[in-house]
Short mmCIF file of C-alpha atoms and ligand atoms in Angstrom, two decimals:
data_model
loop_
_atom_site.label_atom_id
_atom_site.label_comp_id
_atom_site.label_asym_id
_atom_site.label_seq_id
_atom_site.Cartn_x
_atom_site.Cartn_y
_atom_site.Cartn_z
CA MET A 1 9.39 -53.06 3.71
CA LYS A 2 10.60 -49.56 2.74
CA LYS A 3 8.90 -46.60 4.41
CA ALA A 4 8.15 -43.36 2.55
CA LEU A 5 6.94 -40.06 3.95
CA ILE A 6 5.22 -37.69 1.52
CA THR A 7 4.64 -34.03 2.38
CA GLY A 8 1.85 -32.60 0.21
CA ILE A 9 0.17 -36.02 0.03
CA THR A 10 -3.26 -34.37 -0.42
CA GLY A 11 -2.10 -32.54 -3.57
CA GLN A 12 -2.11 -33.66 -7.20
CA ASP A 13 1.38 -35.20 -7.22
CA GLY A 14 1.18 -36.50 -3.65
CA SER A 15 -1.88 -38.58 -4.48
CA TYR A 16 -0.31 -40.17 -7.59
CA LEU A 17 2.99 -40.77 -5.81
CA ALA A 18 1.24 -42.46 -2.86
CA GLU A 19 -0.46 -44.86 -5.31
CA LEU A 20 2.81 -45.58 -7.12
CA LEU A 21 4.74 -46.27 -3.90
CA LEU A 22 1.97 -48.53 -2.55
CA ASP A 23 2.08 -50.50 -5.81
CA LYS A 24 5.82 -50.89 -5.28
CA GLY A 25 5.25 -52.33 -1.80
CA TYR A 26 6.16 -49.28 0.33
CA GLU A 27 4.58 -48.39 3.66
CA VAL A 28 3.29 -44.90 2.89
CA HIS A 29 2.94 -42.03 5.39
CA GLY A 30 1.83 -38.50 4.64
CA VAL A 31 2.08 -35.09 6.29
CA MET A 32 -1.18 -33.17 6.22
CA ARG A 33 -1.93 -29.67 7.52
CA ARG A 34 -5.04 -28.78 9.43
CA SER A 35 -7.88 -27.21 7.45
CA SER A 36 -11.45 -26.19 8.26
CA VAL A 37 -12.66 -28.21 5.27
CA ARG A 38 -11.76 -31.70 4.08
CA THR A 39 -8.74 -31.69 1.79
CA THR A 40 -8.32 -35.44 1.31
CA SER A 41 -10.58 -35.95 -1.73
CA ARG A 42 -7.64 -37.09 -3.91
CA ILE A 43 -6.62 -39.83 -1.45
CA ASP A 44 -10.00 -40.77 0.05
CA GLY A 45 -9.91 -44.15 -1.71
CA LEU A 46 -6.53 -44.98 -0.13
CA LEU A 47 -7.67 -43.74 3.29
CA LYS A 48 -10.88 -45.78 3.18
CA GLU A 49 -8.82 -48.90 2.53
CA GLY A 50 -6.39 -47.96 5.33
CA ARG A 51 -3.45 -47.98 2.92
CA VAL A 52 -1.80 -44.70 4.02
CA THR A 53 -1.15 -43.19 7.45
CA LEU A 54 -1.59 -39.44 7.85
CA HIS A 55 0.26 -37.26 10.36
CA ASN A 56 -0.57 -33.70 11.34
CA GLY A 57 2.20 -31.31 10.41
CA ASP A 58 3.03 -28.15 8.56
CA LEU A 59 6.05 -27.00 6.59
CA THR A 60 6.07 -23.79 8.63
CA ASP A 61 6.37 -25.71 11.92
CA SER A 62 9.78 -27.33 12.59
CA SER A 63 8.69 -29.15 15.72
CA SER A 64 5.87 -30.92 13.90
CA LEU A 65 8.30 -32.05 11.18
CA ILE A 66 10.86 -33.31 13.70
CA ARG A 67 8.11 -35.21 15.53
CA VAL A 68 6.66 -36.84 12.40
CA ILE A 69 10.01 -37.74 10.84
CA GLY A 70 11.21 -39.06 14.21
CA GLU A 71 8.09 -41.22 14.59
CA VAL A 72 8.07 -42.61 11.04
CA ARG A 73 11.86 -42.85 10.48
CA PRO A 74 11.32 -43.04 6.71
CA ASP A 75 13.79 -44.46 4.18
CA GLU A 76 12.62 -41.84 1.68
CA ILE A 77 11.05 -38.39 2.11
CA TYR A 78 9.33 -36.76 -0.86
CA ASN A 79 8.90 -33.06 -0.13
CA LEU A 80 6.01 -32.09 -2.40
CA ALA A 81 4.31 -29.63 -0.04
CA ALA A 82 4.27 -26.04 -1.25
CA GLN A 83 2.19 -22.96 -1.82
CA SER A 84 2.31 -24.02 -5.45
CA HIS A 85 0.39 -21.26 -7.25
CA VAL A 86 2.68 -18.76 -8.97
CA GLY A 87 -0.01 -16.07 -9.25
CA VAL A 88 -0.90 -16.34 -5.56
CA SER A 89 2.77 -15.97 -4.61
CA PHE A 90 2.60 -12.29 -5.63
CA ASP A 91 -0.18 -11.77 -3.05
CA ALA A 92 1.33 -13.98 -0.32
CA ALA A 93 5.06 -13.65 -0.93
CA GLU A 94 6.19 -13.96 2.67
CA TYR A 95 4.07 -17.08 3.35
CA THR A 96 5.25 -18.62 0.07
CA SER A 97 8.87 -18.14 1.20
CA GLU A 98 8.13 -19.68 4.60
CA VAL A 99 6.74 -22.84 3.01
CA ASP A 100 8.59 -23.16 -0.30
CA ALA A 101 12.04 -21.95 0.84
CA VAL A 102 12.50 -22.27 4.62
CA GLY A 103 10.18 -25.32 4.68
CA VAL A 104 12.79 -27.24 2.68
CA LEU A 105 15.50 -26.27 5.16
CA ARG A 106 13.25 -27.41 8.02
CA ILE A 107 12.95 -30.89 6.48
CA LEU A 108 16.70 -31.18 5.89
CA GLU A 109 17.47 -29.99 9.43
CA ALA A 110 14.89 -32.34 10.95
CA VAL A 111 16.56 -35.29 9.22
CA ARG A 112 20.01 -34.13 10.37
CA ILE A 113 18.95 -33.39 13.97
CA LEU A 114 17.35 -36.83 14.24
CA GLY A 115 20.60 -38.45 13.07
CA LEU A 116 18.94 -39.89 9.95
CA GLY A 117 21.21 -38.07 7.46
CA ALA A 118 23.02 -41.23 6.39
CA CYS A 119 19.96 -43.44 5.88
CA CYS A 120 17.05 -41.20 4.80
CA ARG A 121 16.90 -40.04 1.17
CA ILE A 122 15.19 -36.74 0.33
CA TYR A 123 13.41 -35.67 -2.87
CA GLN A 124 12.75 -31.95 -3.36
CA ALA A 125 10.01 -30.76 -5.73
CA SER A 126 11.96 -28.17 -7.72
CA THR A 127 10.47 -26.53 -10.75
CA SER A 128 10.96 -25.22 -14.28
CA GLU A 129 9.85 -21.84 -12.89
CA LEU A 130 13.52 -21.51 -11.80
CA TYR A 131 14.38 -20.78 -15.46
CA GLY A 132 11.84 -17.95 -15.34
CA LYS A 133 12.84 -15.10 -17.62
CA VAL A 134 14.51 -17.47 -20.04
CA VAL A 135 17.09 -16.55 -22.64
CA THR A 136 17.61 -20.03 -24.14
CA ALA A 137 15.22 -22.82 -25.05
CA PRO A 138 14.93 -25.71 -24.52
CA GLN A 139 16.15 -25.67 -20.92
CA ASN A 140 18.28 -28.42 -19.37
CA GLU A 141 20.24 -28.99 -16.13
CA GLU A 142 22.98 -26.56 -17.31
CA THR A 143 20.64 -23.66 -18.20
CA PRO A 144 21.10 -20.65 -15.87
CA PHE A 145 18.23 -19.78 -13.54
CA HIS A 146 16.40 -16.45 -13.56
CA PRO A 147 13.44 -16.89 -11.17
CA TYR A 148 10.65 -14.48 -12.08
CA SER A 149 8.07 -14.61 -9.25
CA PRO A 150 8.12 -14.81 -5.43
CA TYR A 151 7.27 -18.52 -5.87
CA ALA A 152 10.28 -19.14 -8.10
CA VAL A 153 12.64 -17.17 -5.87
CA ALA A 154 11.53 -19.27 -2.88
CA LYS A 155 11.92 -22.50 -4.89
CA GLN A 156 15.41 -21.39 -5.89
CA TYR A 157 16.39 -21.29 -2.22
CA GLY A 158 14.93 -24.79 -1.85
CA PHE A 159 16.97 -26.00 -4.83
CA TRP A 160 20.25 -24.61 -3.49
CA ILE A 161 19.78 -25.67 0.13
CA VAL A 162 19.23 -29.25 -1.07
CA LYS A 163 22.48 -29.08 -3.07
CA GLU A 164 24.24 -27.53 -0.09
CA TYR A 165 23.18 -30.28 2.33
CA ARG A 166 24.17 -32.90 -0.23
CA GLU A 167 27.67 -31.45 -0.48
CA ALA A 168 28.19 -30.29 3.11
CA TYR A 169 26.83 -33.37 4.90
CA GLY A 170 26.89 -36.07 2.20
CA MET A 171 23.12 -36.47 2.38
CA PHE A 172 21.25 -38.24 -0.44
CA ALA A 173 19.11 -35.27 -1.47
CA VAL A 174 17.91 -34.65 -5.03
CA ASN A 175 16.08 -31.95 -6.97
CA GLY A 176 13.53 -32.91 -9.61
CA ILE A 177 13.28 -29.88 -11.90
CA LEU A 178 9.80 -30.69 -13.12
CA PHE A 179 8.13 -28.82 -15.96
CA ASN A 180 4.35 -28.32 -15.78
CA HIS A 181 2.43 -31.54 -15.29
CA GLU A 182 -1.30 -31.77 -15.18
CA SER A 183 -4.07 -34.33 -14.77
CA GLU A 184 -7.73 -34.80 -14.00
CA ARG A 185 -6.67 -34.17 -10.36
CA ARG A 186 -5.07 -30.77 -11.11
CA GLY A 187 -6.31 -27.86 -8.99
CA SER A 188 -9.00 -25.86 -10.80
CA GLU A 189 -7.04 -22.59 -10.51
CA PHE A 190 -4.22 -23.78 -12.80
CA VAL A 191 -4.73 -22.88 -16.44
CA THR A 192 -5.17 -26.35 -18.04
CA ARG A 193 -7.79 -27.51 -15.53
CA LYS A 194 -9.51 -24.15 -15.58
CA ILE A 195 -9.84 -24.59 -19.36
CA THR A 196 -11.02 -28.24 -19.34
CA LEU A 197 -13.59 -27.54 -16.61
CA ALA A 198 -14.86 -24.45 -18.44
CA ALA A 199 -15.01 -26.08 -21.90
CA SER A 200 -16.98 -28.99 -20.40
CA ARG A 201 -19.38 -26.73 -18.52
CA ILE A 202 -19.89 -24.42 -21.51
CA ALA A 203 -20.64 -27.39 -23.80
CA ASN A 204 -23.24 -28.57 -21.26
CA GLY A 205 -24.87 -25.14 -20.95
CA LEU A 206 -23.64 -24.62 -17.36
CA GLN A 207 -21.30 -21.66 -18.01
CA ASP A 208 -21.48 -18.74 -20.44
CA HIS A 209 -17.80 -18.09 -21.26
CA LEU A 210 -14.20 -18.48 -20.07
CA GLU A 211 -11.85 -15.63 -19.06
CA LEU A 212 -8.10 -16.19 -19.36
CA GLY A 213 -4.88 -14.17 -19.07
CA ASN A 214 -1.87 -14.54 -21.38
CA LEU A 215 -2.89 -16.84 -24.26
CA ASP A 216 0.59 -16.71 -25.83
CA SER A 217 2.36 -18.20 -22.82
CA LEU A 218 4.24 -21.38 -23.78
CA ARG A 219 4.52 -24.46 -21.58
CA ASP A 220 5.90 -27.99 -21.76
CA TRP A 221 2.92 -29.86 -20.30
CA GLY A 222 3.13 -33.54 -19.28
CA TYR A 223 0.96 -36.01 -17.36
CA ALA A 224 1.44 -35.99 -13.56
CA LYS A 225 1.00 -39.76 -13.36
CA ASP A 226 4.09 -40.24 -15.59
CA TYR A 227 6.14 -37.65 -13.69
CA VAL A 228 5.84 -39.21 -10.21
CA GLU A 229 7.51 -42.32 -11.61
CA CYS A 230 10.54 -40.21 -12.46
CA MET A 231 10.64 -38.84 -8.89
CA TRP A 232 10.90 -42.41 -7.62
CA LEU A 233 13.59 -43.32 -10.18
CA MET A 234 15.77 -40.40 -9.02
CA MET A 235 15.61 -41.76 -5.48
CA GLN A 236 16.76 -45.26 -6.52
CA GLN A 237 20.07 -44.18 -8.07
CA ALA A 238 23.50 -44.98 -6.62
CA GLU A 239 24.39 -41.26 -6.45
CA PRO A 240 22.14 -38.25 -5.76
CA ASP A 241 21.76 -35.81 -8.66
CA ASP A 242 19.34 -33.24 -10.12
CA TYR A 243 17.21 -33.95 -13.20
CA VAL A 244 14.96 -32.03 -15.60
CA VAL A 245 11.62 -33.80 -16.13
CA ALA A 246 9.70 -32.68 -19.22
CA THR A 247 8.21 -33.95 -22.48
CA GLY A 248 10.48 -31.87 -24.73
CA VAL A 249 7.47 -30.41 -26.58
CA GLN A 250 6.01 -26.93 -26.15
CA HIS A 251 2.49 -25.55 -26.69
CA SER A 252 0.65 -22.29 -26.01
CA VAL A 253 -2.30 -21.67 -23.69
CA ARG A 254 -4.28 -20.94 -26.88
CA ASP A 255 -3.39 -24.39 -28.35
CA PHE A 256 -4.59 -26.11 -25.18
CA THR A 257 -7.81 -24.08 -25.25
CA ASN A 258 -8.49 -25.08 -28.88
CA TRP A 259 -8.00 -28.78 -28.09
CA ALA A 260 -10.23 -28.71 -25.01
CA PHE A 261 -13.12 -27.09 -26.90
CA GLU A 262 -12.53 -29.50 -29.80
CA GLU A 263 -12.95 -32.41 -27.36
CA ALA A 264 -16.26 -30.82 -26.31
CA GLY A 265 -17.37 -30.69 -29.95
CA ILE A 266 -16.79 -26.94 -30.37
CA SER A 267 -14.45 -25.40 -32.94
CA LEU A 268 -13.05 -22.00 -31.88
CA LYS A 269 -12.35 -19.10 -34.23
CA TRP A 270 -10.05 -16.40 -32.81
CA GLU A 271 -10.32 -12.68 -33.54
CA GLY A 272 -8.46 -9.62 -32.19
CA MET A 273 -5.07 -9.22 -30.54
CA GLY A 274 -3.70 -9.07 -26.98
CA ALA A 275 -6.27 -8.00 -24.39
CA GLU A 276 -8.88 -7.70 -27.19
CA GLU A 277 -8.50 -11.29 -28.41
CA LYS A 278 -11.66 -13.39 -28.30
CA GLY A 279 -12.56 -16.98 -29.17
CA PHE A 280 -15.92 -17.51 -30.94
CA ASP A 281 -17.87 -20.69 -31.59
CA ALA A 282 -17.15 -21.16 -35.32
CA CYS A 283 -20.69 -22.53 -35.85
CA THR A 284 -22.87 -20.16 -33.82
CA GLY A 285 -20.64 -17.07 -33.61
CA LYS A 286 -21.13 -16.87 -29.82
CA MET A 287 -18.16 -15.46 -27.86
CA LEU A 288 -16.87 -18.25 -25.59
CA VAL A 289 -13.36 -17.11 -24.56
CA CYS A 290 -12.03 -13.66 -23.76
CA VAL A 291 -8.97 -12.12 -22.11
CA SER A 292 -9.13 -10.50 -18.69
CA ASP A 293 -6.49 -8.35 -16.97
CA ALA A 294 -7.30 -10.14 -13.72
CA PHE A 295 -5.30 -13.20 -14.85
CA TYR A 296 -2.14 -11.38 -15.89
CA ARG A 297 0.84 -11.51 -13.50
CA PRO A 298 3.21 -8.65 -12.61
CA THR A 299 5.96 -10.75 -14.24
CA ASP A 300 5.07 -13.82 -16.29
CA VAL A 301 7.17 -16.77 -17.41
CA VAL A 302 6.29 -17.24 -21.07
CA ASN A 303 8.73 -19.69 -22.67
CA LEU A 304 9.16 -22.97 -20.78
CA TRP A 305 10.44 -25.89 -22.84
CA GLY A 306 12.34 -28.73 -21.21
CA ASP A 307 15.07 -31.01 -22.48
CA PRO A 308 14.61 -34.39 -20.69
CA THR A 309 17.69 -36.07 -22.23
CA LYS A 310 19.41 -36.70 -18.87
CA ALA A 311 16.32 -38.30 -17.29
CA ARG A 312 15.79 -40.41 -20.40
CA THR A 313 19.37 -41.64 -20.72
CA ARG A 314 20.43 -41.99 -17.06
CA LEU A 315 17.14 -42.99 -15.43
CA GLY A 316 15.55 -44.81 -18.37
CA TRP A 317 12.45 -42.63 -17.96
CA ASP A 318 10.16 -42.25 -20.99
CA PRO A 319 9.14 -38.61 -21.69
CA ASP A 320 6.97 -39.64 -24.66
CA LYS A 321 4.46 -41.75 -22.73
CA THR A 322 1.62 -39.20 -22.80
CA SER A 323 1.58 -36.30 -25.27
CA CYS A 324 0.02 -32.99 -24.33
CA ARG A 325 -2.81 -33.63 -26.80
CA GLU A 326 -3.52 -37.01 -25.12
CA LEU A 327 -3.33 -35.34 -21.70
CA CYS A 328 -5.99 -32.85 -22.79
CA LYS A 329 -8.18 -35.73 -23.97
CA ILE A 330 -7.85 -37.52 -20.60
CA MET A 331 -8.72 -34.36 -18.68
CA MET A 332 -11.67 -33.58 -20.97
CA ALA A 333 -13.10 -37.11 -20.68
CA HIS A 334 -13.07 -36.68 -16.90
CA ASP A 335 -14.45 -33.14 -16.84
CA MET A 336 -17.17 -33.78 -19.44
CA GLU A 337 -18.47 -36.50 -17.14
CA LEU A 338 -18.34 -34.12 -14.17
CA ALA A 339 -20.30 -31.53 -16.16
CA ARG A 340 -22.90 -34.07 -17.31
CA ASN A 341 -23.39 -35.17 -13.69
CA GLU A 342 -23.72 -31.54 -12.60
CA LYS A 343 -26.30 -30.95 -15.35
CA ASN A 344 -28.29 -34.08 -14.44
CA ALA A 345 -28.23 -33.16 -10.74
CA GLY A 346 -29.70 -29.73 -11.58
CA ALA A 347 -32.33 -31.11 -13.98
P1 LIG B 1 -0.66 -29.01 -5.20
O1 LIG B 1 -1.69 -29.87 -5.85
O2 LIG B 1 -0.93 -27.57 -5.00
O3 LIG B 1 -0.32 -29.67 -3.78
C1 LIG B 1 0.44 -28.99 -2.80
C2 LIG B 1 0.41 -29.77 -1.52
O4 LIG B 1 1.15 -29.06 -0.52
C3 LIG B 1 -1.02 -29.97 -0.92
O5 LIG B 1 -1.08 -31.25 -0.36
C4 LIG B 1 -1.06 -28.92 0.16
O6 LIG B 1 -1.96 -29.21 1.18
C5 LIG B 1 0.36 -28.98 0.67
N1 LIG B 1 0.76 -27.81 1.45
C6 LIG B 1 0.67 -26.51 1.12
N2 LIG B 1 1.15 -25.72 2.10
C7 LIG B 1 1.54 -26.56 3.11
C8 LIG B 1 2.10 -26.36 4.37
N3 LIG B 1 2.34 -25.13 4.86
N4 LIG B 1 2.39 -27.45 5.13
C9 LIG B 1 2.12 -28.70 4.67
N5 LIG B 1 1.58 -28.95 3.48
C10 LIG B 1 1.30 -27.89 2.69
O7 LIG B 1 0.73 -29.11 -6.00
P2 LIG B 1 1.25 -30.22 -7.02
O8 LIG B 1 0.90 -29.80 -8.39
O9 LIG B 1 0.88 -31.55 -6.53
O10 LIG B 1 2.83 -30.00 -6.90
C11 LIG B 1 3.60 -30.72 -5.95
C12 LIG B 1 4.92 -30.01 -5.75
O11 LIG B 1 5.62 -29.92 -6.99
C13 LIG B 1 4.82 -28.59 -5.24
O12 LIG B 1 5.93 -28.35 -4.40
C14 LIG B 1 4.95 -27.73 -6.50
O13 LIG B 1 5.45 -26.45 -6.17
C15 LIG B 1 5.93 -28.57 -7.29
N6 LIG B 1 5.84 -28.48 -8.74
C16 LIG B 1 4.65 -28.69 -9.37
C17 LIG B 1 4.60 -28.68 -10.75
C18 LIG B 1 3.32 -28.93 -11.51
O14 LIG B 1 3.25 -28.59 -12.69
N7 LIG B 1 2.32 -29.53 -10.90
C19 LIG B 1 5.78 -28.44 -11.49
C20 LIG B 1 6.96 -28.25 -10.81
C21 LIG B 1 6.99 -28.28 -9.44
P3 LIG B 1 -3.54 -28.77 1.12
O15 LIG B 1 -4.23 -29.91 0.43
O16 LIG B 1 -3.88 -28.63 2.56
O17 LIG B 1 -3.61 -27.49 0.35
O1 LIG B 2 -1.25 -23.07 -14.99
P1 LIG B 2 -0.41 -22.01 -14.43
O2 LIG B 2 -0.95 -21.23 -13.29
O3 LIG B 2 0.98 -22.67 -14.10
P2 LIG B 2 2.45 -22.07 -13.83
O4 LIG B 2 2.41 -20.64 -13.48
O5 LIG B 2 3.28 -22.47 -14.98
O6 LIG B 2 2.88 -22.87 -12.52
C1 LIG B 2 2.71 -24.29 -12.43
O7 LIG B 2 3.80 -24.93 -13.04
C2 LIG B 2 5.07 -24.68 -12.41
C3 LIG B 2 6.14 -25.43 -13.23
O8 LIG B 2 6.60 -24.59 -14.24
C4 LIG B 2 5.02 -25.16 -10.99
F1 LIG B 2 6.22 -24.98 -10.38
C5 LIG B 2 3.92 -24.44 -10.23
O9 LIG B 2 3.81 -24.98 -8.92
C6 LIG B 2 2.58 -24.65 -10.96
O10 LIG B 2 2.23 -26.01 -10.86
O11 LIG B 2 -0.05 -20.94 -15.59
C7 LIG B 2 0.55 -21.33 -16.80
C8 LIG B 2 0.61 -20.14 -17.75
C9 LIG B 2 1.15 -18.85 -17.13
O12 LIG B 2 2.01 -18.21 -18.03
C10 LIG B 2 -0.08 -17.99 -16.91
O13 LIG B 2 0.17 -16.59 -16.96
O14 LIG B 2 -0.73 -19.84 -18.14
C11 LIG B 2 -0.93 -18.44 -18.08
N1 LIG B 2 -2.36 -18.18 -17.89
C12 LIG B 2 -3.17 -17.57 -18.81
N2 LIG B 2 -4.41 -17.46 -18.32
C13 LIG B 2 -3.11 -18.47 -16.81
C14 LIG B 2 -4.40 -18.02 -17.09
N3 LIG B 2 -2.79 -19.10 -15.66
C15 LIG B 2 -3.80 -19.29 -14.74
N4 LIG B 2 -3.50 -19.95 -13.58
N5 LIG B 2 -5.07 -18.83 -14.96
C16 LIG B 2 -5.43 -18.18 -16.11
O15 LIG B 2 -6.56 -17.79 -16.30
#
């Protein structure tokens, strides 16, 4: 039986990947950091059934990583742990670098120090944020990087150190350059989930309005459940390589907002420009969406659009499985139920 170790197992992708690997017959281990509150809600089902083993550890703590990797001796490590919020990286730039840049080096070194370099494969969660201040679209594996936030700069170090260890030591280490992927398990501070939660709560009379930042920002949004399958495929190849994972279709924050409210039975009518733009309920005229400076970033990435040709042709991965519109529907079905439950609990 193959053994996998997932860092970031409590996160969105970690939880889906754990389920996928269990379905494929892996023994699944996860690294989890200490917190004063429970952070395992996404994997509680798996824990209750005793299907995954958790180990205390932290990407900022080499000795914990050496201990866990030495104990588990995994065939595959998926490094998904990160301070993953781009906006927060402007406020916690040094910590973001510790986790998202040096943390990657710590994993690679732990594997090397333990003498597992020849038998343990490593997946690194790289990101479309590396393209940052883009000059060409769509972006593929040949597109130059221009990271445009402390998060992206840290992730760029992670990308290159993985390539370096692959070439210097012949390690099987790969970068998945994943474009945005969302789900009903997405953290509520990311824009899609913030929108689906708010649209659901507004439709159920639990929230007055939604405040957003840049409505014109363009993203290539896919479904996280589909993307973890591509991570696994990259790790099963004869040779290590880096791949873009995306749907190949781009939408704006405003498009996603329209769809979410539509799913909640509300049609939005937009008026004004820039910071003055507002979304009104087309039936009642009530203002439901407005723009707030608080959600603008010092530098924002506004034109992400991936070209998944290499993943499609070499890995046989299907980028068309779930469209962004379908993704929004899935998230809204989940969040409308949450809102209804919240309303009933308060009644
Ligand atoms: P997420 O939901 O924010 O999960 C991040 C995970 O990392 C959580 O389990 C978190 O633990 C853990 N973590 C954070 N700091 C840590 C530390 N110092 N030591 C150990 N664990 C730590 O992120 P995600 O959306 O699943 O993304 C997974 C990975 O893919 C991340 O590396 C992200 O940067 C990258 N990525 C994501 C996307 C996307 O659109 N989702 C796109 C490209 C790349 P807690 O539960 O304790 O917070
Ligand atoms: O949902 P976001 O916060 O995601 P972002 O910045 O693209 O980062 C996510 O995807 C990356 C892959 O490209 C990952 F590497 C990263 O870990 C993370 O998962 O913001 C998307 C866009 C941005 O342009 C942002 O400025 O939406 C814009 N936006 C507009 N209003 C907002 C808001 N973003 C957030 N979080 N909250 C808002 O109110």
